[in-house]
Tab-separated table of C-alpha atoms in Angstrom:
chain	number	residue	atom	x	y	z
A	1	MET	CA	33.363	-0.347	-64.166
A	2	GLN	CA	36.216	-2.567	-63.898
A	3	ILE	CA	36.144	-6.452	-64.291
A	4	ASP	CA	39.144	-8.320	-63.403
A	5	LEU	CA	39.419	-11.133	-65.851
A	6	PHE	CA	38.707	-14.806	-64.574
A	7	LYS	CA	39.135	-13.488	-60.855
A	8	ASN	CA	35.527	-13.867	-59.582
A	9	GLU	CA	34.804	-17.617	-58.584
A	10	ALA	CA	31.228	-17.164	-59.133
A	11	VAL	CA	31.434	-15.939	-62.652
A	12	LYS	CA	33.818	-18.653	-63.616
A	13	GLN	CA	31.764	-21.319	-62.238
A	14	ASP	CA	28.819	-20.329	-64.450
A	15	CYS	CA	30.018	-18.361	-67.718
A	16	ASN	CA	30.589	-21.111	-70.100
A	17	ARG	CA	27.286	-22.955	-69.114
A	18	ILE	CA	25.803	-19.584	-69.832
A	19	GLY	CA	27.371	-18.770	-73.104
A	20	GLY	CA	26.241	-22.507	-74.476
A	21	GLN	CA	22.755	-21.728	-73.724
A	22	ILE	CA	22.738	-19.102	-76.583
A	23	PHE	CA	22.800	-21.854	-79.111
A	24	SER	CA	20.212	-24.177	-77.490
A	25	ARG	CA	17.582	-21.542	-76.470
A	26	LYS	CA	14.771	-21.238	-79.151
A	27	TYR	CA	14.008	-17.726	-80.214
A	28	LYS	CA	10.133	-16.627	-80.570
A	29	ILE	CA	9.157	-13.000	-81.712
A	30	GLY	CA	7.503	-11.120	-79.174
A	31	HIS	CA	6.544	-7.817	-81.158
A	32	SER	CA	5.647	-6.932	-84.717
A	33	LEU	CA	8.036	-6.342	-87.417
A	34	GLU	CA	6.179	-3.511	-88.554
A	35	PRO	CA	8.065	-0.798	-87.001
A	36	LEU	CA	10.866	-2.037	-88.646
A	37	ASP	CA	9.019	-2.429	-92.314
A	38	ALA	CA	7.688	1.354	-91.537
A	39	ILE	CA	11.243	2.996	-91.341
A	40	GLU	CA	11.892	4.933	-94.505
A	41	SER	CA	15.653	5.072	-95.414
A	42	ASP	CA	17.717	4.740	-98.599
A	43	VAL	CA	20.864	3.771	-96.529
A	44	ALA	CA	22.413	0.790	-98.195
A	45	GLU	CA	23.666	-1.019	-94.932
A	46	PHE	CA	20.122	-0.418	-93.239
A	47	LEU	CA	18.363	-1.930	-96.490
A	48	ALA	CA	20.716	-4.842	-96.546
A	49	TYR	CA	20.179	-5.494	-92.809
A	50	ARG	CA	16.480	-5.581	-93.118
A	51	ASP	CA	16.556	-7.735	-95.728
A	52	ARG	CA	18.859	-10.050	-94.004
A	53	VAL	CA	16.238	-9.953	-91.054
A	54	ARG	CA	13.477	-10.869	-93.068
A	55	SER	CA	15.759	-13.693	-94.508
A	56	LEU	CA	16.747	-15.212	-91.203
A	57	LEU	CA	13.393	-15.624	-89.721
A	58	LYS	CA	12.506	-17.806	-92.551
A	59	ARG	CA	15.170	-20.288	-91.475
A	60	PRO	CA	15.930	-22.300	-88.263
A	61	LYS	CA	18.169	-20.777	-85.836
A	62	CYS	CA	21.680	-22.145	-85.867
A	63	MET	CA	25.084	-22.039	-84.782
A	64	ILE	CA	28.146	-20.724	-87.038
A	65	GLN	CA	31.573	-21.663	-85.884
A	66	VAL	CA	35.157	-20.376	-87.042
A	67	GLY	CA	37.936	-21.477	-85.260
A	68	ASN	CA	36.835	-22.055	-81.621
A	69	LEU	CA	34.606	-18.770	-81.991
A	70	LYS	CA	30.837	-19.326	-82.348
A	71	SER	CA	28.168	-17.223	-83.639
A	72	ASP	CA	24.404	-16.984	-83.387
A	73	SER	CA	22.840	-16.949	-86.778
A	74	TYR	CA	20.017	-15.073	-85.178
A	75	ALA	CA	22.125	-12.265	-83.610
A	76	GLU	CA	21.189	-9.493	-86.127
A	77	ILE	CA	17.514	-10.405	-85.134
A	78	GLU	CA	18.403	-10.100	-81.376
A	79	LEU	CA	19.708	-6.429	-81.876
A	80	LEU	CA	16.118	-5.488	-82.632
A	81	GLY	CA	15.055	-6.294	-79.002
A	82	ILE	CA	11.945	-8.157	-80.228
A	83	GLY	CA	12.139	-11.462	-78.809
A	84	GLU	CA	9.712	-12.791	-76.516
A	85	TYR	CA	11.809	-12.554	-73.429
A	86	SER	CA	13.728	-9.550	-74.425
A	87	LYS	CA	14.215	-6.749	-71.490
A	88	SER	CA	14.121	-3.050	-72.242
A	89	PHE	CA	17.660	-2.555	-73.623
A	90	THR	CA	19.689	-4.573	-75.858
A	91	VAL	CA	23.383	-4.303	-74.786
A	92	THR	CA	26.124	-4.770	-77.360
A	93	ILE	CA	29.905	-5.131	-76.445
A	94	ASP	CA	32.682	-5.376	-79.252
A	95	PHE	CA	35.954	-7.175	-78.930
A	96	SER	CA	36.700	-6.503	-82.367
A	97	ARG	CA	40.027	-4.435	-81.606
A	98	ALA	CA	40.922	-6.364	-78.509
A	99	LEU	CA	43.832	-8.722	-80.333
A	100	ASP	CA	46.650	-6.804	-78.462
A	101	PHE	CA	44.767	-7.592	-75.006
A	102	ILE	CA	44.444	-11.400	-76.179
A	103	LEU	CA	47.817	-11.978	-77.431
A	104	SER	CA	49.431	-10.308	-74.345
A	105	GLU	CA	47.515	-12.517	-72.079
A	106	LEU	CA	48.463	-15.760	-74.048
A	107	THR	CA	52.106	-14.820	-74.540
A	108	MET	CA	52.880	-12.257	-71.760
A	109	CYS	CA	53.869	-9.935	-74.926
A	110	ARG	CA	53.992	-6.211	-74.614
A	111	GLN	CA	50.527	-4.718	-75.933
A	112	SER	CA	52.029	-1.736	-77.336
A	113	SER	CA	54.285	-3.937	-79.442
A	114	ILE	CA	50.857	-5.476	-81.030
A	115	ARG	CA	49.629	-2.277	-81.566
A	116	SER	CA	52.778	-0.856	-83.547
A	117	MET	CA	51.921	-3.598	-86.032
A	118	PRO	CA	50.923	-1.354	-89.407
A	119	ASP	CA	46.958	-1.158	-89.801
A	120	TYR	CA	46.556	-2.694	-86.318
A	121	ASP	CA	43.024	-1.911	-86.213
A	122	THR	CA	42.014	-3.407	-89.725
A	123	VAL	CA	44.005	-6.656	-88.767
A	124	SER	CA	42.608	-7.068	-85.441
A	125	GLU	CA	38.958	-6.552	-86.866
A	126	ALA	CA	39.736	-9.261	-89.710
A	127	LEU	CA	41.068	-11.887	-87.472
A	128	LEU	CA	38.591	-11.566	-84.920
A	129	ASN	CA	35.717	-11.386	-87.219
A	130	TYR	CA	37.106	-13.883	-89.672
A	131	ASN	CA	36.668	-11.267	-92.275
A	132	PHE	CA	39.490	-10.454	-94.683
A	133	ASP	CA	38.072	-8.272	-97.288
A	134	LYS	CA	40.057	-5.295	-96.503
A	135	VAL	CA	43.609	-6.893	-95.637
A	136	GLY	CA	43.782	-10.136	-97.834
A	137	ASN	CA	45.724	-13.250	-96.639
A	138	ILE	CA	47.323	-12.826	-93.221
A	139	ASN	CA	50.214	-14.909	-92.517
A	140	PHE	CA	52.977	-14.606	-89.729
A	141	ASN	CA	55.358	-12.232	-91.246
A	142	LYS	CA	52.597	-9.751	-89.665
A	143	PHE	CA	53.346	-11.046	-86.154
A	144	MET	CA	57.183	-12.225	-86.154
A	145	GLY	CA	59.613	-9.687	-84.685
A	146	LEU	CA	57.019	-7.744	-83.066
A	147	ASP	CA	57.898	-8.913	-79.663
A	148	PRO	CA	60.158	-11.419	-78.245
A	149	TYR	CA	57.641	-13.379	-76.217
A	150	LEU	CA	55.000	-13.569	-79.167
A	151	ASP	CA	57.961	-15.034	-81.381
A	152	LEU	CA	58.443	-17.613	-78.447
A	153	PHE	CA	54.522	-18.601	-78.863
A	154	ILE	CA	54.841	-18.996	-82.506
A	155	THR	CA	57.740	-20.854	-82.560
A	156	SER	CA	56.360	-23.259	-80.163
A	157	ILE	CA	53.605	-23.894	-81.874
A	158	ILE	CA	55.667	-24.883	-84.986
A	159	LYS	CA	57.737	-27.116	-82.712
A	160	GLN	CA	54.772	-28.955	-81.519
A	161	HIS	CA	53.845	-29.772	-84.945
A	162	SER	CA	57.769	-30.498	-86.031
A	163	GLU	CA	56.966	-34.335	-86.744
A	164	GLU	CA	53.560	-33.785	-88.257
A	165	LEU	CA	55.500	-30.893	-90.494
A	166	LYS	CA	58.058	-33.486	-92.133
A	167	THR	CA	55.328	-34.784	-94.333
A	168	LEU	CA	53.636	-31.742	-95.349
A	169	SER	CA	54.289	-29.034	-98.113
A	170	ILE	CA	55.040	-25.530	-97.310
A	171	ARG	CA	51.498	-24.659	-98.070
A	172	GLU	CA	50.058	-27.437	-95.871
A	173	THR	CA	52.791	-26.461	-92.956
A	174	THR	CA	51.703	-23.051	-92.884
A	175	TYR	CA	48.127	-23.816	-92.832
A	176	SER	CA	48.654	-26.057	-89.764
A	177	VAL	CA	50.681	-23.934	-87.775
A	178	LEU	CA	48.158	-20.864	-88.637
A	179	THR	CA	45.210	-22.884	-87.603
A	180	ASP	CA	46.651	-23.788	-84.287
A	181	PHE	CA	47.542	-20.357	-83.707
A	182	TYR	CA	44.170	-19.091	-84.581
A	183	GLY	CA	42.603	-21.708	-82.651
A	184	GLN	CA	44.338	-20.681	-79.413
A	185	VAL	CA	43.295	-17.128	-80.123
A	186	THR	CA	39.662	-17.642	-80.893
A	187	GLN	CA	39.312	-20.160	-77.926
A	188	PHE	CA	40.679	-17.373	-75.510
A	189	LEU	CA	38.463	-14.798	-76.882
A	190	GLN	CA	35.418	-17.001	-76.479
A	191	ASP	CA	36.470	-17.493	-73.054
A	192	VAL	CA	36.689	-13.733	-72.346
A	193	GLN	CA	33.524	-12.942	-74.035
A	194	ASN	CA	31.383	-15.708	-71.705
A	195	TYR	CA	33.216	-14.305	-68.702
A	196	VAL	CA	32.338	-10.466	-69.041
A	197	ALA	CA	28.866	-11.481	-70.256
A	198	ARG	CA	28.304	-13.329	-66.856
A	199	ALA	CA	30.442	-10.748	-65.155
A	200	ILE	CA	27.981	-7.973	-65.950
A	201	SER	CA	25.141	-10.141	-64.709
A	202	ILE	CA	26.739	-10.709	-61.407
A	203	GLU	CA	28.713	-7.556	-60.689
A	204	MET	CA	25.837	-5.272	-62.007
A	205	PRO	CA	22.825	-6.502	-60.593
A	206	ARG	CA	20.458	-3.980	-61.388
A	207	THR	CA	20.848	-4.953	-65.065
A	208	GLN	CA	19.262	-8.500	-64.591
A	209	SER	CA	21.275	-9.016	-68.043
A	210	VAL	CA	20.626	-12.082	-69.857
A	211	TYR	CA	23.472	-13.351	-72.310
A	212	ARG	CA	21.098	-13.412	-75.276
A	213	SER	CA	23.290	-13.753	-78.520
A	214	LYS	CA	26.430	-13.110	-80.048
A	215	THR	CA	28.571	-12.531	-83.394
A	216	LEU	CA	32.079	-13.770	-83.441
A	217	SER	CA	33.471	-10.806	-82.183
A	218	THR	CA	30.409	-9.103	-80.158
A	219	ILE	CA	28.498	-10.255	-77.578
A	220	ILE	CA	24.979	-9.301	-76.994
A	221	LEU	CA	22.883	-8.880	-73.773
A	222	SER	CA	19.462	-8.126	-72.722
A	223	SER	CA	19.192	-5.842	-70.032
A	224	ASN	CA	16.520	-3.763	-67.614
A	225	ILE	CA	18.645	-0.760	-67.880
A	226	PRO	CA	21.232	0.677	-70.170
A	227	VAL	CA	24.732	-0.190	-69.989
A	228	THR	CA	26.907	2.572	-71.015
A	229	GLU	CA	29.744	3.002	-68.655
A	230	GLU	CA	33.061	2.104	-70.265
A	231	ILE	CA	34.325	-1.426	-69.237
A	232	LEU	CA	38.092	-1.656	-67.958
A	233	LEU	CA	38.769	-5.334	-68.490
A	234	LYS	CA	42.064	-6.542	-66.801
A	235	GLY	CA	44.360	-9.110	-67.292
A	236	GLU	CA	47.136	-10.779	-65.445
A	237	HIS	CA	49.322	-9.196	-68.164
A	238	GLY	CA	47.464	-6.048	-69.491
A	239	ASP	CA	43.867	-4.582	-69.883
A	240	THR	CA	41.679	-3.314	-72.558
A	241	VAL	CA	38.519	-0.895	-72.429
A	242	LEU	CA	35.558	-1.783	-73.640
A	243	SER	CA	32.774	0.625	-74.533
A	244	PRO	CA	29.032	-1.008	-74.487
A	245	GLN	CA	26.328	0.143	-76.614
A	246	SER	CA	22.865	0.204	-75.309
A	247	TYR	CA	19.559	0.151	-77.775
A	248	ARG	CA	15.670	0.444	-76.869
A	249	MET	CA	13.531	-1.610	-79.083
A	250	TYR	CA	14.114	-1.141	-82.958
A	251	GLU	CA	16.875	1.685	-82.252
A	252	TYR	CA	19.809	-0.538	-83.589
A	253	ALA	CA	17.581	-0.369	-86.854
A	254	LYS	CA	16.872	3.246	-86.552
A	255	LYS	CA	20.483	4.125	-86.342
A	256	LEU	CA	21.426	1.949	-89.146
A	257	SER	CA	18.958	3.982	-91.332
A	258	GLY	CA	20.313	7.263	-90.412
A	259	GLY	CA	17.250	8.348	-88.365
């Protein structure tokens, strides 16, 4: 399947509204948790996941925001596919390694230049999940010199803050510029996520898919049929391949358990 980013007017008109509904929509369990509790496993990742689900269900659903990206606190619950209005399949699409595509669309830089960065996958996942445990602090040294267009983009951000930066310390200056950079990256990713989620619903009508939830980097859809075909997402300056994963009810948890 190919999705041409921001080209379908019907998708564009509706995608942000649909994205916003994730956080206003109430959640109600439609199926028992007993099958989750009955899964026998000593896999630490699964046990931690099951504990988080139990804990989350005791708290109200809320929105978590980092930069301009938003995450649904109930995302891990939605992965079980047990919501009252959940369809037969839960579909996830992960954008964690799409930093090269995002920067190419924002700056016209070459994707290959970004991918030449040492530990590209780890850096991309860290930035787009706001999890820096594996990489520590990330600064502009990671990005400067990779591509002339990216250098211009970063330099333009610095110039936009030139007056403000005169009164700031070096640390404050770096933080201000990084915040602007990260804000633009995350806003673009948010727009892409909303567009792709709505495009699947409109361009694959058999799915009758509903945009149910999301983490910072992953969108979660509820669908009548599995979505397993790779998606070629084409932008103005580059493209990226997305690999949807589809799960029946409780299947995500069973996969985590090693079953």
